[in-house]
PDB file of C-alpha atoms in Angstrom:
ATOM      1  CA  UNK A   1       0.000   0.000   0.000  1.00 37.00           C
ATOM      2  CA  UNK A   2       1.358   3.323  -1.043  1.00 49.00           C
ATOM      3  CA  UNK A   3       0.811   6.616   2.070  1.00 64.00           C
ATOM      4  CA  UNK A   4      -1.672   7.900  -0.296  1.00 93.00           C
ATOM      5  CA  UNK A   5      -4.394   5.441  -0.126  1.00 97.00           C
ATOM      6  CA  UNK A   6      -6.662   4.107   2.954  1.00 98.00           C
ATOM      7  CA  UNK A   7      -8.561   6.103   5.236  1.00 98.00           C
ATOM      8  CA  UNK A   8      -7.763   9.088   6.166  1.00 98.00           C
ATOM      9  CA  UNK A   9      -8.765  11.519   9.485  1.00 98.00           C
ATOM     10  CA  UNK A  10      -8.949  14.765   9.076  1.00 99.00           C
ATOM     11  CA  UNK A  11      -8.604  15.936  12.168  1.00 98.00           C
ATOM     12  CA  UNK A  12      -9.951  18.316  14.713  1.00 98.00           C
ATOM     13  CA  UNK A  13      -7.336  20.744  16.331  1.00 98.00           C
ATOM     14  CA  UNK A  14      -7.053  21.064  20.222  1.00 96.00           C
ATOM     15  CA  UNK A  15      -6.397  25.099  20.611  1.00 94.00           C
ATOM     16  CA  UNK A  16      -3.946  26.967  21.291  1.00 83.00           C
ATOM     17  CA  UNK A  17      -3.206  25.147  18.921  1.00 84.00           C
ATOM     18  CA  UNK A  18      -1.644  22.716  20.929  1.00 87.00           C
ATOM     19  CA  UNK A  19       0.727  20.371  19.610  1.00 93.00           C
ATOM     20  CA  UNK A  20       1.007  17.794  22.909  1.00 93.00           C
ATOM     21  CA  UNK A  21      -2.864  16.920  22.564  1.00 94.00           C
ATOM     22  CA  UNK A  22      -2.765  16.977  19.056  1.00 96.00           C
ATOM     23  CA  UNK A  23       0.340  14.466  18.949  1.00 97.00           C
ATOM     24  CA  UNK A  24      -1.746  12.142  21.392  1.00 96.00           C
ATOM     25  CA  UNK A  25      -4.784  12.322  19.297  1.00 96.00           C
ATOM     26  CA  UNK A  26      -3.163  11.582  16.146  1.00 98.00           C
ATOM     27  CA  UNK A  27      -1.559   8.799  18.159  1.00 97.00           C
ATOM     28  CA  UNK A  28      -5.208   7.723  19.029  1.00 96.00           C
ATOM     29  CA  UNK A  29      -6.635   8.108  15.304  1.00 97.00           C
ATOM     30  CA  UNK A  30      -3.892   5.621  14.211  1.00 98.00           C
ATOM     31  CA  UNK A  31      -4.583   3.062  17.047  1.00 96.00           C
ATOM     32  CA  UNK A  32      -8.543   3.301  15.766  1.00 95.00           C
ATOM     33  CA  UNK A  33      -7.622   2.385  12.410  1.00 96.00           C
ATOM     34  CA  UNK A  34      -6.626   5.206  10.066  1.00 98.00           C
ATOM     35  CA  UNK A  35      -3.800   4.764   8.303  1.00 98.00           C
ATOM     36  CA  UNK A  36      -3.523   8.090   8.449  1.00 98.00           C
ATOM     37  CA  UNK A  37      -4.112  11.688   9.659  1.00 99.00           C
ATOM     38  CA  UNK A  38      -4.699  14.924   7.708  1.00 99.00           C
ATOM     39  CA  UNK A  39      -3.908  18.259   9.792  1.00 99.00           C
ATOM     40  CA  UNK A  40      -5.113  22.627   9.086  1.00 99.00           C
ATOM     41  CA  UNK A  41      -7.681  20.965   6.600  1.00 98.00           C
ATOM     42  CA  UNK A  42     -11.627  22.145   7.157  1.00 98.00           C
ATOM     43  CA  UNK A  43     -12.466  19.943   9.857  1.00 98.00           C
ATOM     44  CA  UNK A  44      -8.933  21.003  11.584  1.00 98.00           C
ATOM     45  CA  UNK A  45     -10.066  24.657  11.013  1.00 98.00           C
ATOM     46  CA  UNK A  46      -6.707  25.454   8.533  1.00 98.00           C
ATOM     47  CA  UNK A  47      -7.935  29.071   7.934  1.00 97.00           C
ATOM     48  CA  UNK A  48      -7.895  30.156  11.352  1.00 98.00           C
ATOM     49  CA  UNK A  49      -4.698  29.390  11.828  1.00 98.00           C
ATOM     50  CA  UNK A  50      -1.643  31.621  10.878  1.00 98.00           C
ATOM     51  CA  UNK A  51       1.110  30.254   8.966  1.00 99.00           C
ATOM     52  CA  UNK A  52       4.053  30.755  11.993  1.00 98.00           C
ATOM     53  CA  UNK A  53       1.150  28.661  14.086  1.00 98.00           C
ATOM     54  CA  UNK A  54       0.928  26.301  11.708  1.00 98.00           C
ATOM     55  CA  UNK A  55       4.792  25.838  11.306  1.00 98.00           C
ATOM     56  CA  UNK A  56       5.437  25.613  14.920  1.00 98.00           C
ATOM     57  CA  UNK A  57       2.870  23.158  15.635  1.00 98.00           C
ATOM     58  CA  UNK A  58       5.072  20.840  12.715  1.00 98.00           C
ATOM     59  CA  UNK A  59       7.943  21.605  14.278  1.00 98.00           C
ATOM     60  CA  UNK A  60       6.896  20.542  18.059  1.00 98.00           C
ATOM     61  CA  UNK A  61       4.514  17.197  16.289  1.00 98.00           C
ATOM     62  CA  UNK A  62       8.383  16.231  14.276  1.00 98.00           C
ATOM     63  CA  UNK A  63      10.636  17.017  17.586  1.00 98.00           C
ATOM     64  CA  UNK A  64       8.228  14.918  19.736  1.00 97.00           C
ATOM     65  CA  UNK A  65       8.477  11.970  17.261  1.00 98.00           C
ATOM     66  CA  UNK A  66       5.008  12.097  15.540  1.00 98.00           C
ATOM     67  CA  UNK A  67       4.994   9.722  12.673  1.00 98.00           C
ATOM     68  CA  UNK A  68       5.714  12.349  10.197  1.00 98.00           C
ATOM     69  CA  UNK A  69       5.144  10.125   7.574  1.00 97.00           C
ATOM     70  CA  UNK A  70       1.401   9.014   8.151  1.00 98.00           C
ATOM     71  CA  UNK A  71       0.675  12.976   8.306  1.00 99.00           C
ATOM     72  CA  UNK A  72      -1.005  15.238   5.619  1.00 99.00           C
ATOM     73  CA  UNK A  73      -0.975  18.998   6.020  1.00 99.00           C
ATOM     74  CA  UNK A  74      -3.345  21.409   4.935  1.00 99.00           C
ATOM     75  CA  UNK A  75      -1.088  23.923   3.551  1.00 99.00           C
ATOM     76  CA  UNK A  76      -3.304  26.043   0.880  1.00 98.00           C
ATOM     77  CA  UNK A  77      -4.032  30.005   1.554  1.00 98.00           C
ATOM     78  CA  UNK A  78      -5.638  32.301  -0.004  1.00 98.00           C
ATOM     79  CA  UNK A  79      -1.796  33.701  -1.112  1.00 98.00           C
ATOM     80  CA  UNK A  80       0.132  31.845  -3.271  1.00 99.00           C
ATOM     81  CA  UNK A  81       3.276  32.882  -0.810  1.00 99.00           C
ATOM     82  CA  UNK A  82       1.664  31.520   2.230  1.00 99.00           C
ATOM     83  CA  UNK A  83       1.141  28.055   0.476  1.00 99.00           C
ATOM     84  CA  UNK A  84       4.400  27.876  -0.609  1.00 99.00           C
ATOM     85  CA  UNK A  85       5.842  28.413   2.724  1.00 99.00           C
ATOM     86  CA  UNK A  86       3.779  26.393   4.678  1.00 99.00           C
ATOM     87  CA  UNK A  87       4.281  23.189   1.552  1.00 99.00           C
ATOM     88  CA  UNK A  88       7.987  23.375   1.665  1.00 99.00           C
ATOM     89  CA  UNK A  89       7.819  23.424   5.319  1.00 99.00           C
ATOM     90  CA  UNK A  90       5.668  19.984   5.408  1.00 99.00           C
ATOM     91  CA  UNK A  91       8.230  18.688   3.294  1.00 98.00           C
ATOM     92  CA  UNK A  92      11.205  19.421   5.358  1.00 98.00           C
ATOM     93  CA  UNK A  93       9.830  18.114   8.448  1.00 98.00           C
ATOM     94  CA  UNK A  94       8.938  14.677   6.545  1.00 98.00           C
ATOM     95  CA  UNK A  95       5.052  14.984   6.374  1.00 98.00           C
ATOM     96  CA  UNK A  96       3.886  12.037   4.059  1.00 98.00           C
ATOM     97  CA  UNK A  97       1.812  14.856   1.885  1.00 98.00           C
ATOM     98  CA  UNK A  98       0.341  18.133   1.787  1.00 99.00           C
ATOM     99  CA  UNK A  99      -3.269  19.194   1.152  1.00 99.00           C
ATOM    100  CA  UNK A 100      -3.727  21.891  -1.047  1.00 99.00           C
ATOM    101  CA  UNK A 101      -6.828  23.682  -1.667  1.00 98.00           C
ATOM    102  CA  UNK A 102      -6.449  26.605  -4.740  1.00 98.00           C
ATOM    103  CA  UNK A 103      -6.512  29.904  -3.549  1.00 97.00           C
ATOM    104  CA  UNK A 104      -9.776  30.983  -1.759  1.00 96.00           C
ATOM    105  CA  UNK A 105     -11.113  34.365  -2.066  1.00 95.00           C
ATOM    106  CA  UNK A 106     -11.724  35.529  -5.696  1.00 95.00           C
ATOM    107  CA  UNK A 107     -14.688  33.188  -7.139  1.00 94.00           C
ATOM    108  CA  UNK A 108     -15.423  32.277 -10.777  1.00 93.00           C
ATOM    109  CA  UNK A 109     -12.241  31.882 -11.298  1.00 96.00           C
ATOM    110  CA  UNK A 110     -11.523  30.002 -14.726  1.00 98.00           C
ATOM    111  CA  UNK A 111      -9.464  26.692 -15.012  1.00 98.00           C
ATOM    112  CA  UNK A 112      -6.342  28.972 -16.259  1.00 99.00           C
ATOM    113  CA  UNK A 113      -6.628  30.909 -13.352  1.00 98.00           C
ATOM    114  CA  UNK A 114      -6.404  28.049 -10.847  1.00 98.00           C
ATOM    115  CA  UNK A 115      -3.385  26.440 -13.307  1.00 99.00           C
ATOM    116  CA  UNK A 116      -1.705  29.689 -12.870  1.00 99.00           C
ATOM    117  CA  UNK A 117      -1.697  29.505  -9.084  1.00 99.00           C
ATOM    118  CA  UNK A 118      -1.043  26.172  -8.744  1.00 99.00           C
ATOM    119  CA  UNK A 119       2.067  26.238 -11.402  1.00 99.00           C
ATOM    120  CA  UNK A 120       3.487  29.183  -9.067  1.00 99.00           C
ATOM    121  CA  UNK A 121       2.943  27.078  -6.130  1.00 99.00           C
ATOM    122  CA  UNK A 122       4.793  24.395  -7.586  1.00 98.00           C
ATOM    123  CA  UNK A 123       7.573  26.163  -9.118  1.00 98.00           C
ATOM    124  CA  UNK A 124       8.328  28.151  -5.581  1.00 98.00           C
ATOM    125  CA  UNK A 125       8.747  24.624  -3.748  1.00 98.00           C
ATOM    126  CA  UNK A 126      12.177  24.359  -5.555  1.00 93.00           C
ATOM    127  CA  UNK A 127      14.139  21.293  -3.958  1.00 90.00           C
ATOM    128  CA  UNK A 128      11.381  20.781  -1.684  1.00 94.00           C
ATOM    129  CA  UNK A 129       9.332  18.175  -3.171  1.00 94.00           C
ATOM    130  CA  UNK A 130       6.094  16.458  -1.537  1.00 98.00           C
ATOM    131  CA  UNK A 131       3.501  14.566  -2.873  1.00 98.00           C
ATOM    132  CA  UNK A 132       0.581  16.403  -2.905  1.00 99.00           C
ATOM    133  CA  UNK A 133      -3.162  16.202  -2.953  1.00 99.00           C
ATOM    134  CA  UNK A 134      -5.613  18.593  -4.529  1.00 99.00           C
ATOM    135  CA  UNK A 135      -8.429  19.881  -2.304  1.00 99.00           C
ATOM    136  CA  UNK A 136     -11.891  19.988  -4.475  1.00 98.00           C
ATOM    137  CA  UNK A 137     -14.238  21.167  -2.289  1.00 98.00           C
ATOM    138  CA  UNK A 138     -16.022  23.905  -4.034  1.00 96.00           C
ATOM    139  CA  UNK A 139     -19.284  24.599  -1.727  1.00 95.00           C
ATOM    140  CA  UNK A 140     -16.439  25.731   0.903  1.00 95.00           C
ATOM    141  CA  UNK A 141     -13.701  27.384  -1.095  1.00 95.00           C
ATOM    142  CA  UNK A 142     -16.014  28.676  -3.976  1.00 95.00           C
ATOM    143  CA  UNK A 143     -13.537  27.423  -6.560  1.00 96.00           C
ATOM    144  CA  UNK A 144     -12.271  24.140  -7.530  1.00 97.00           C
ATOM    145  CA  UNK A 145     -10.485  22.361  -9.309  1.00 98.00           C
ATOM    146  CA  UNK A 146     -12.312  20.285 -12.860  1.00 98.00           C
ATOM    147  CA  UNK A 147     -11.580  17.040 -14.001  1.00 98.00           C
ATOM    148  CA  UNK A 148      -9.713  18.415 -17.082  1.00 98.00           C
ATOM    149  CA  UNK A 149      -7.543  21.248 -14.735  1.00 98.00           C
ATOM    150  CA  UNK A 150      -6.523  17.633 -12.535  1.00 99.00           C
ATOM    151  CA  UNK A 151      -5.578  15.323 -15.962  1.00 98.00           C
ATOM    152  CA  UNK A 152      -3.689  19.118 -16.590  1.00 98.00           C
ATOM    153  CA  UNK A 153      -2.107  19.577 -13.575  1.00 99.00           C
ATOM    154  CA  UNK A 154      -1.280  16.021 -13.321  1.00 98.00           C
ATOM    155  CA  UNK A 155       0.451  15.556 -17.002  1.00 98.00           C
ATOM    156  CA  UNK A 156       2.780  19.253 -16.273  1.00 98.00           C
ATOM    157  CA  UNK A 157       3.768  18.059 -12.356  1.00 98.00           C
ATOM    158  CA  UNK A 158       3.565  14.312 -12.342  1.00 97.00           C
ATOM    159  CA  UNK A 159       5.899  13.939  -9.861  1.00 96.00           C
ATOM    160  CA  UNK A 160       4.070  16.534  -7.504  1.00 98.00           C
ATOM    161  CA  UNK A 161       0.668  15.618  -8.098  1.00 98.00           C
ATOM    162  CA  UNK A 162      -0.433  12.071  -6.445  1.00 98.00           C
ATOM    163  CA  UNK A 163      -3.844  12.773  -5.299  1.00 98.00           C
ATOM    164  CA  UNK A 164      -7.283  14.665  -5.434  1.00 99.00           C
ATOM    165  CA  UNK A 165      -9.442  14.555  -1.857  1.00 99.00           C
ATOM    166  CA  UNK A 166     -12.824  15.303  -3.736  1.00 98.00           C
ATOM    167  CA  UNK A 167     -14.991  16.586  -1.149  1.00 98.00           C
ATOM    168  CA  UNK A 168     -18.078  17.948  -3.891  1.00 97.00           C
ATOM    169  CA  UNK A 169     -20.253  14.931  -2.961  1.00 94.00           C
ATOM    170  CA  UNK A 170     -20.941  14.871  -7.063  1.00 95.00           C
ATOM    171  CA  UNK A 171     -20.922  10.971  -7.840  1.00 95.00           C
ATOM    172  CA  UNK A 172     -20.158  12.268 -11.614  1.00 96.00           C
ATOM    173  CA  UNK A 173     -17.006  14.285 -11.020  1.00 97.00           C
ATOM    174  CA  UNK A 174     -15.831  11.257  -8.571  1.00 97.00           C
ATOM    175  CA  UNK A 175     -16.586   8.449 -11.223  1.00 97.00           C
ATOM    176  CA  UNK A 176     -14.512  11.286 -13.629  1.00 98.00           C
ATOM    177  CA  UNK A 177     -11.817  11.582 -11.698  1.00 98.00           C
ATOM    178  CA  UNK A 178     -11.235   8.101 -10.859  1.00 96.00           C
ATOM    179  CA  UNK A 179     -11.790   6.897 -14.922  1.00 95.00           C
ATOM    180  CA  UNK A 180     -10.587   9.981 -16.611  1.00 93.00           C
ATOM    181  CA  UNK A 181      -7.286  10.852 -14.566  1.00 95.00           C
ATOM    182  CA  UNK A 182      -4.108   8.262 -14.828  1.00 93.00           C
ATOM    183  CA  UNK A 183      -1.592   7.703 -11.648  1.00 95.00           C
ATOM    184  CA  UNK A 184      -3.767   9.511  -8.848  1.00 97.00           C
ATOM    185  CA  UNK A 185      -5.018   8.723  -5.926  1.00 98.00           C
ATOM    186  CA  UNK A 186      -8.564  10.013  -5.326  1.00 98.00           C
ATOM    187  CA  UNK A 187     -10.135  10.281  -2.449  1.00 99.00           C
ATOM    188  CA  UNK A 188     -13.594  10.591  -1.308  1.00 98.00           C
ATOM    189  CA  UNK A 189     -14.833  13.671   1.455  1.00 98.00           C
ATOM    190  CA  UNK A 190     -17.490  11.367   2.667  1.00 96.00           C
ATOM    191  CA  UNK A 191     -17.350   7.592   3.634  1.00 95.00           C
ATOM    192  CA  UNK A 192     -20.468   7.617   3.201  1.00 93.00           C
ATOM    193  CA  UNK A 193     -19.277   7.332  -0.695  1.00 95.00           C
ATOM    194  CA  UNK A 194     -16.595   5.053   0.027  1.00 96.00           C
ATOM    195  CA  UNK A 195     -18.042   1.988  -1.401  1.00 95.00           C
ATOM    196  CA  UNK A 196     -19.162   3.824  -4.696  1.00 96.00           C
ATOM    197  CA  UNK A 197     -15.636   5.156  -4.948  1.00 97.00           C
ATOM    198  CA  UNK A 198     -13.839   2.110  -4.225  1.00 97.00           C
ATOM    199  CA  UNK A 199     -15.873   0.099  -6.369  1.00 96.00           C
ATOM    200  CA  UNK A 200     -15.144   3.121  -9.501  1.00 97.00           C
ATOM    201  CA  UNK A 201     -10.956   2.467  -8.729  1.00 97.00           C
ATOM    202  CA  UNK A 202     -10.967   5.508  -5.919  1.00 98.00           C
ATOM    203  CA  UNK A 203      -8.182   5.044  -3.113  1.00 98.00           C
ATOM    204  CA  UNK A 204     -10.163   5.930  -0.025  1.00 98.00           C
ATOM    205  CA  UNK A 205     -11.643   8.074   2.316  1.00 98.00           C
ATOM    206  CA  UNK A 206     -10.735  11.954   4.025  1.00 99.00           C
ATOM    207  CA  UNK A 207     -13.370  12.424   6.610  1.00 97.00           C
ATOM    208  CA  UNK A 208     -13.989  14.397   9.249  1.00 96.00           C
ATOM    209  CA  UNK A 209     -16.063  12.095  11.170  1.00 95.00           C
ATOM    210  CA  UNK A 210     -13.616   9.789  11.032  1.00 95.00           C
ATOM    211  CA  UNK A 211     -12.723  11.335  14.624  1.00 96.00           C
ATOM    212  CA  UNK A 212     -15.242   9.251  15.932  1.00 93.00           C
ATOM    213  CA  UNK A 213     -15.821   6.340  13.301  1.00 92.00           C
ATOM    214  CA  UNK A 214     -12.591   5.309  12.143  1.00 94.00           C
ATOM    215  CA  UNK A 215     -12.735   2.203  13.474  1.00 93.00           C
ATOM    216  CA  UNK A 216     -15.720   1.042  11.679  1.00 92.00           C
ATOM    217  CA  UNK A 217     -14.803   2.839   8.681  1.00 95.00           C
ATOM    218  CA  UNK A 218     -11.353   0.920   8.509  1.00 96.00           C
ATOM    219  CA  UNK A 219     -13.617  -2.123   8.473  1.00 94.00           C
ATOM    220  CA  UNK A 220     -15.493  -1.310   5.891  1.00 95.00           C
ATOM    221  CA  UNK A 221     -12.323  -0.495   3.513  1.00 97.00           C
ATOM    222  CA  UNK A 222     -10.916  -4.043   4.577  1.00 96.00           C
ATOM    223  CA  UNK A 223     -13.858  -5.532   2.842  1.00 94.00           C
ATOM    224  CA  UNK A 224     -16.631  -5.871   5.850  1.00 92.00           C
ATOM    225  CA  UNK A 225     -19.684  -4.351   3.593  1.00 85.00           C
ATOM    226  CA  UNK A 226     -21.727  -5.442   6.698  1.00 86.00           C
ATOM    227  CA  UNK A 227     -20.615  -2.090   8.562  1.00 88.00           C
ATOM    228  CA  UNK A 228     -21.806   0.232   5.637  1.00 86.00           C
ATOM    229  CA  UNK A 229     -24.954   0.838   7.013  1.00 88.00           C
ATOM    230  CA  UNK A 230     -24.282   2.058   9.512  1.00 88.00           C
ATOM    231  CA  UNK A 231     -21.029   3.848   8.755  1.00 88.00           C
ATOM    232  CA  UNK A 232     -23.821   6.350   6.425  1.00 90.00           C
ATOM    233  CA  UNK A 233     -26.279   5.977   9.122  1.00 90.00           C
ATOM    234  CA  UNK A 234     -23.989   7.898  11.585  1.00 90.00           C
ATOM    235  CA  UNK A 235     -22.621  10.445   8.703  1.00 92.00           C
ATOM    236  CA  UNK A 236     -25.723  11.309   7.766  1.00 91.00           C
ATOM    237  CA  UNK A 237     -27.400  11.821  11.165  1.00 92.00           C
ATOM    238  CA  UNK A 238     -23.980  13.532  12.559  1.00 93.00           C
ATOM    239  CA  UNK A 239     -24.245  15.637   9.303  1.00 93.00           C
ATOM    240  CA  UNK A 240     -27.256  17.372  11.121  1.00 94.00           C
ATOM    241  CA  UNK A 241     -24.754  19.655  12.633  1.00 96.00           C
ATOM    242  CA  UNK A 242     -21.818  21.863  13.040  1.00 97.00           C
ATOM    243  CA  UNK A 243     -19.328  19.003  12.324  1.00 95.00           C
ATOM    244  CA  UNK A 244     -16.170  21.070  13.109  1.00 98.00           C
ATOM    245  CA  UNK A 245     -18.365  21.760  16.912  1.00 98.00           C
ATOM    246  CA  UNK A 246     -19.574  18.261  17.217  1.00 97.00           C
ATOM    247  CA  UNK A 247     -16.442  16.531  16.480  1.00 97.00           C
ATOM    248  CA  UNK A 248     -14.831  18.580  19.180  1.00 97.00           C
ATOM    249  CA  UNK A 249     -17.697  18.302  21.903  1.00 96.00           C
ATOM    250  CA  UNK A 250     -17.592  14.531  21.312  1.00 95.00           C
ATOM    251  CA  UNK A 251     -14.135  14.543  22.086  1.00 94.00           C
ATOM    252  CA  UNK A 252     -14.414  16.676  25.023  1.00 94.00           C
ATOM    253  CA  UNK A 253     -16.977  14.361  26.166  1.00 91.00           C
ATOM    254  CA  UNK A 254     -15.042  11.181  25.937  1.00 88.00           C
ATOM    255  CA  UNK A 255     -11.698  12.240  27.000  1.00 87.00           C
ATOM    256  CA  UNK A 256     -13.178  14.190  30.068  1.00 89.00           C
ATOM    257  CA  UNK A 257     -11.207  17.362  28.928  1.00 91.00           C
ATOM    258  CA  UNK A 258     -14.223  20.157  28.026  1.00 93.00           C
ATOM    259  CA  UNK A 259     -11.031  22.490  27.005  1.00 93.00           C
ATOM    260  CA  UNK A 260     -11.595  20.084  23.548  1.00 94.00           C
ATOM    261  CA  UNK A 261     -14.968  22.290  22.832  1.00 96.00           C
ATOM    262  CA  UNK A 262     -12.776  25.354  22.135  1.00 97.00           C
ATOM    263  CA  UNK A 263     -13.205  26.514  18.497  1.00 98.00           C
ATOM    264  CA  UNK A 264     -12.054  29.865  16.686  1.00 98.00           C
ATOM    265  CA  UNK A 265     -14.334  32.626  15.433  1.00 98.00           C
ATOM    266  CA  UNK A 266     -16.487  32.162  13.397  1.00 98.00           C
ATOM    267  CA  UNK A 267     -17.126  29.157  14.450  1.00 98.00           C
ATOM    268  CA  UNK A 268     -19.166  28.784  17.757  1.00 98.00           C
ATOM    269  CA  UNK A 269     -19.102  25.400  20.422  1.00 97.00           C
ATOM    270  CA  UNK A 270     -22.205  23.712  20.677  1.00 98.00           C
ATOM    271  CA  UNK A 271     -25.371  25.384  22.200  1.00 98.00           C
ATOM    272  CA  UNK A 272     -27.027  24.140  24.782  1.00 97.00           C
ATOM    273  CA  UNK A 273     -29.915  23.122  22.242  1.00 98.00           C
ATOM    274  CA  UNK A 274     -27.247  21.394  19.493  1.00 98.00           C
ATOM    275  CA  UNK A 275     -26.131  19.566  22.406  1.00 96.00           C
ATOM    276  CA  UNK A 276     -29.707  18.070  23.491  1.00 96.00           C
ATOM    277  CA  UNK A 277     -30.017  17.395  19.549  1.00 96.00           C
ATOM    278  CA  UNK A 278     -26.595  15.058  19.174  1.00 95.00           C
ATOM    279  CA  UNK A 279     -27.477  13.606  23.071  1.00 94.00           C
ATOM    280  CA  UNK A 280     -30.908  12.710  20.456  1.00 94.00           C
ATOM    281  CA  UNK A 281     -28.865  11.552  17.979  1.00 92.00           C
ATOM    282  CA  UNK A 282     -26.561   9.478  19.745  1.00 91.00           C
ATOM    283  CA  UNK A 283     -29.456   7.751  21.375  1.00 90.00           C
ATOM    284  CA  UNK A 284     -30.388   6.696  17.998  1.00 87.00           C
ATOM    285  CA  UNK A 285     -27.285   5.407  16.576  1.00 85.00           C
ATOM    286  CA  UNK A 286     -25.673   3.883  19.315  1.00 79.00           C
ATOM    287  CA  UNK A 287     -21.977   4.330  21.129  1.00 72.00           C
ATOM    288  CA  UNK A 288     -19.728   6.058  18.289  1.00 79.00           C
ATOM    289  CA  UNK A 289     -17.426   3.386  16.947  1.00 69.00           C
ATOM    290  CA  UNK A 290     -14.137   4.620  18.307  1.00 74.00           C
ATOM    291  CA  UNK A 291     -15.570   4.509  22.510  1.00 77.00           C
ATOM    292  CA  UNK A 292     -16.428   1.180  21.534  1.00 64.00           C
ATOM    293  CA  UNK A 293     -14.014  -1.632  22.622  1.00 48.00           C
ATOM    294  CA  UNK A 294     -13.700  -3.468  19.039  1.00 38.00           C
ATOM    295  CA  UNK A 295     -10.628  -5.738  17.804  1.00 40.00           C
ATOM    296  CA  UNK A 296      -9.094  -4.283  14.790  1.00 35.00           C
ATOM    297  CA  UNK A 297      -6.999  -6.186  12.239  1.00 36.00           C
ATOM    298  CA  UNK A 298      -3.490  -7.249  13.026  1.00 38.00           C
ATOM    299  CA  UNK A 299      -1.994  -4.351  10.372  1.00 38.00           C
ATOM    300  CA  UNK A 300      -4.231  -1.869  11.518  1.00 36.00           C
TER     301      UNK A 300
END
């Protein structure tokens, strides 16, 4: 199995951002099943972070002996400088890729526009190579990146570009990507689609409720189709909410640390009437996979 396939946290970030909880709760993710963990993506609130934040907390994960190399990092800003910074820094410390989402802010913009940021990103890392995986997730970022811009991206930076995390919940553009695009690993936002995109030649699963689920969601990529039910029953119900919120109040909940609940503005914790609705939820769908006590496979 090559880094870039399997399933895939993205996870939540414990604030300051703090890289000693983080480091145990990547350690935690990996013991669950997830053969690995992305970092600064959506779910890990990437935005709200600044770039020297984000550097440091690489730094301190590397020097405390993280396994670098089961770690993606969210490295795309809305400036083309920022993403090259924060890219070649993922690379020097050893991450195993780096997320990268096309710049942000201006929408509409055509396929030659996002070709013409992404070339400059790639040209600026220099020396500093990394495999790295495009970021389609246009209902967020308000631009993305086509099926034709990836088969163009990937045929001028083969070397650079390994992967697609397609997070537009479009079955077509999946199906696309996975039939149209040669040497790329694509992965699916929601394992909720992971069946459909294994079964169309897809490598696996990014997913932010993989916080709580990755145990069951690792099953269900080893082959046991018996845990797909309920691996969409819980996305979709735990869809109902803030995800970024819930992930982190779950979290709290179970590790008996309520400092977990802290987001950054705009985002807002969990009201008091959110909470009675997942309490509601949770009564429906059971104890979360990963507070379950569950054997996982030897290779896990």
């Amino acid at each position: 199995m090559t880094p870039l396939q399997g399933v895939w946290a993205a996870s939540v970030t414990p604030l300051a951002p703090d890289a000693t909880r983080l480091k145990s709760h990547i350690d935690w993710l990996l013991e669950n099943g997830c053969h690995g963990v992305v970092l600064f993506g959506t779910t890990g609130e990437g935005p709200s972070f600044t770039v020297a934040e984000k550097r440091r907390v690489m730094d301190e994960l590397a020097d405390a002996g993280a396994p670098m190399d089961r770690l993606m990092i969210g490295t795309g800003c809305a400036a083309v400088p920022d993403t090259i910074e924060l890219t070649r820094h993922a690379a020097r410390v050893g991450a195993a890729g780096a997320l990268v989402m096309p710049p942000f802010y201006f929408k509409h913009v055509v396929d030659d526009g996002v070709f013409s940021a992404m070339a400059a990103i790639f040209d600026g890392l220099g020396g500093d190579s990394i495999p790295v995986v495009l970021y389609h997730f246009p209902r967020m970022a308000g631009v993305g990146f086509t099926p034709a811009l990836v088969e163009r991206l990937k045929s001028a930076f083969p070397e650079l570009v390994q992967g697609i995390k397609d997070s537009s919940g479009d079955h077509e553009n999946l199906t696309t990507l996975c039939k149209q695009v040669d040497d790329i690993s694509v992965f699916v936002g929601s394992e909720a689609l992971l069946p459909y995109a294994l079964n169309e030649g897809g490598a696996g699963c990014i997913s932010a409720t993989m916080n709580v689920t990755s145990r069951l969601v690792r099953a269900l990529y080893d082959g046991d189709n018996g845990s797909g039910e309920r691996v969409i029953r819980a996305r979709k119900a735990l869809d109902a909410l803030p995800f970024v919120s819930t992930m982190k109040h779950l979290l709290a909940d179970h590790h008996g640390d309520a400092s977990w609940q802290a987001v950054r503005p705009p985002l807002l914790p969990l009201t008091a009437r959110q909470k009675q609705q997942l309490s509601q939820i949770l009564d429906t769908i059971g104890t979360l996979p990963n507070f379950e006590t569950l054997d996982l496979p030897e290779n896990a």
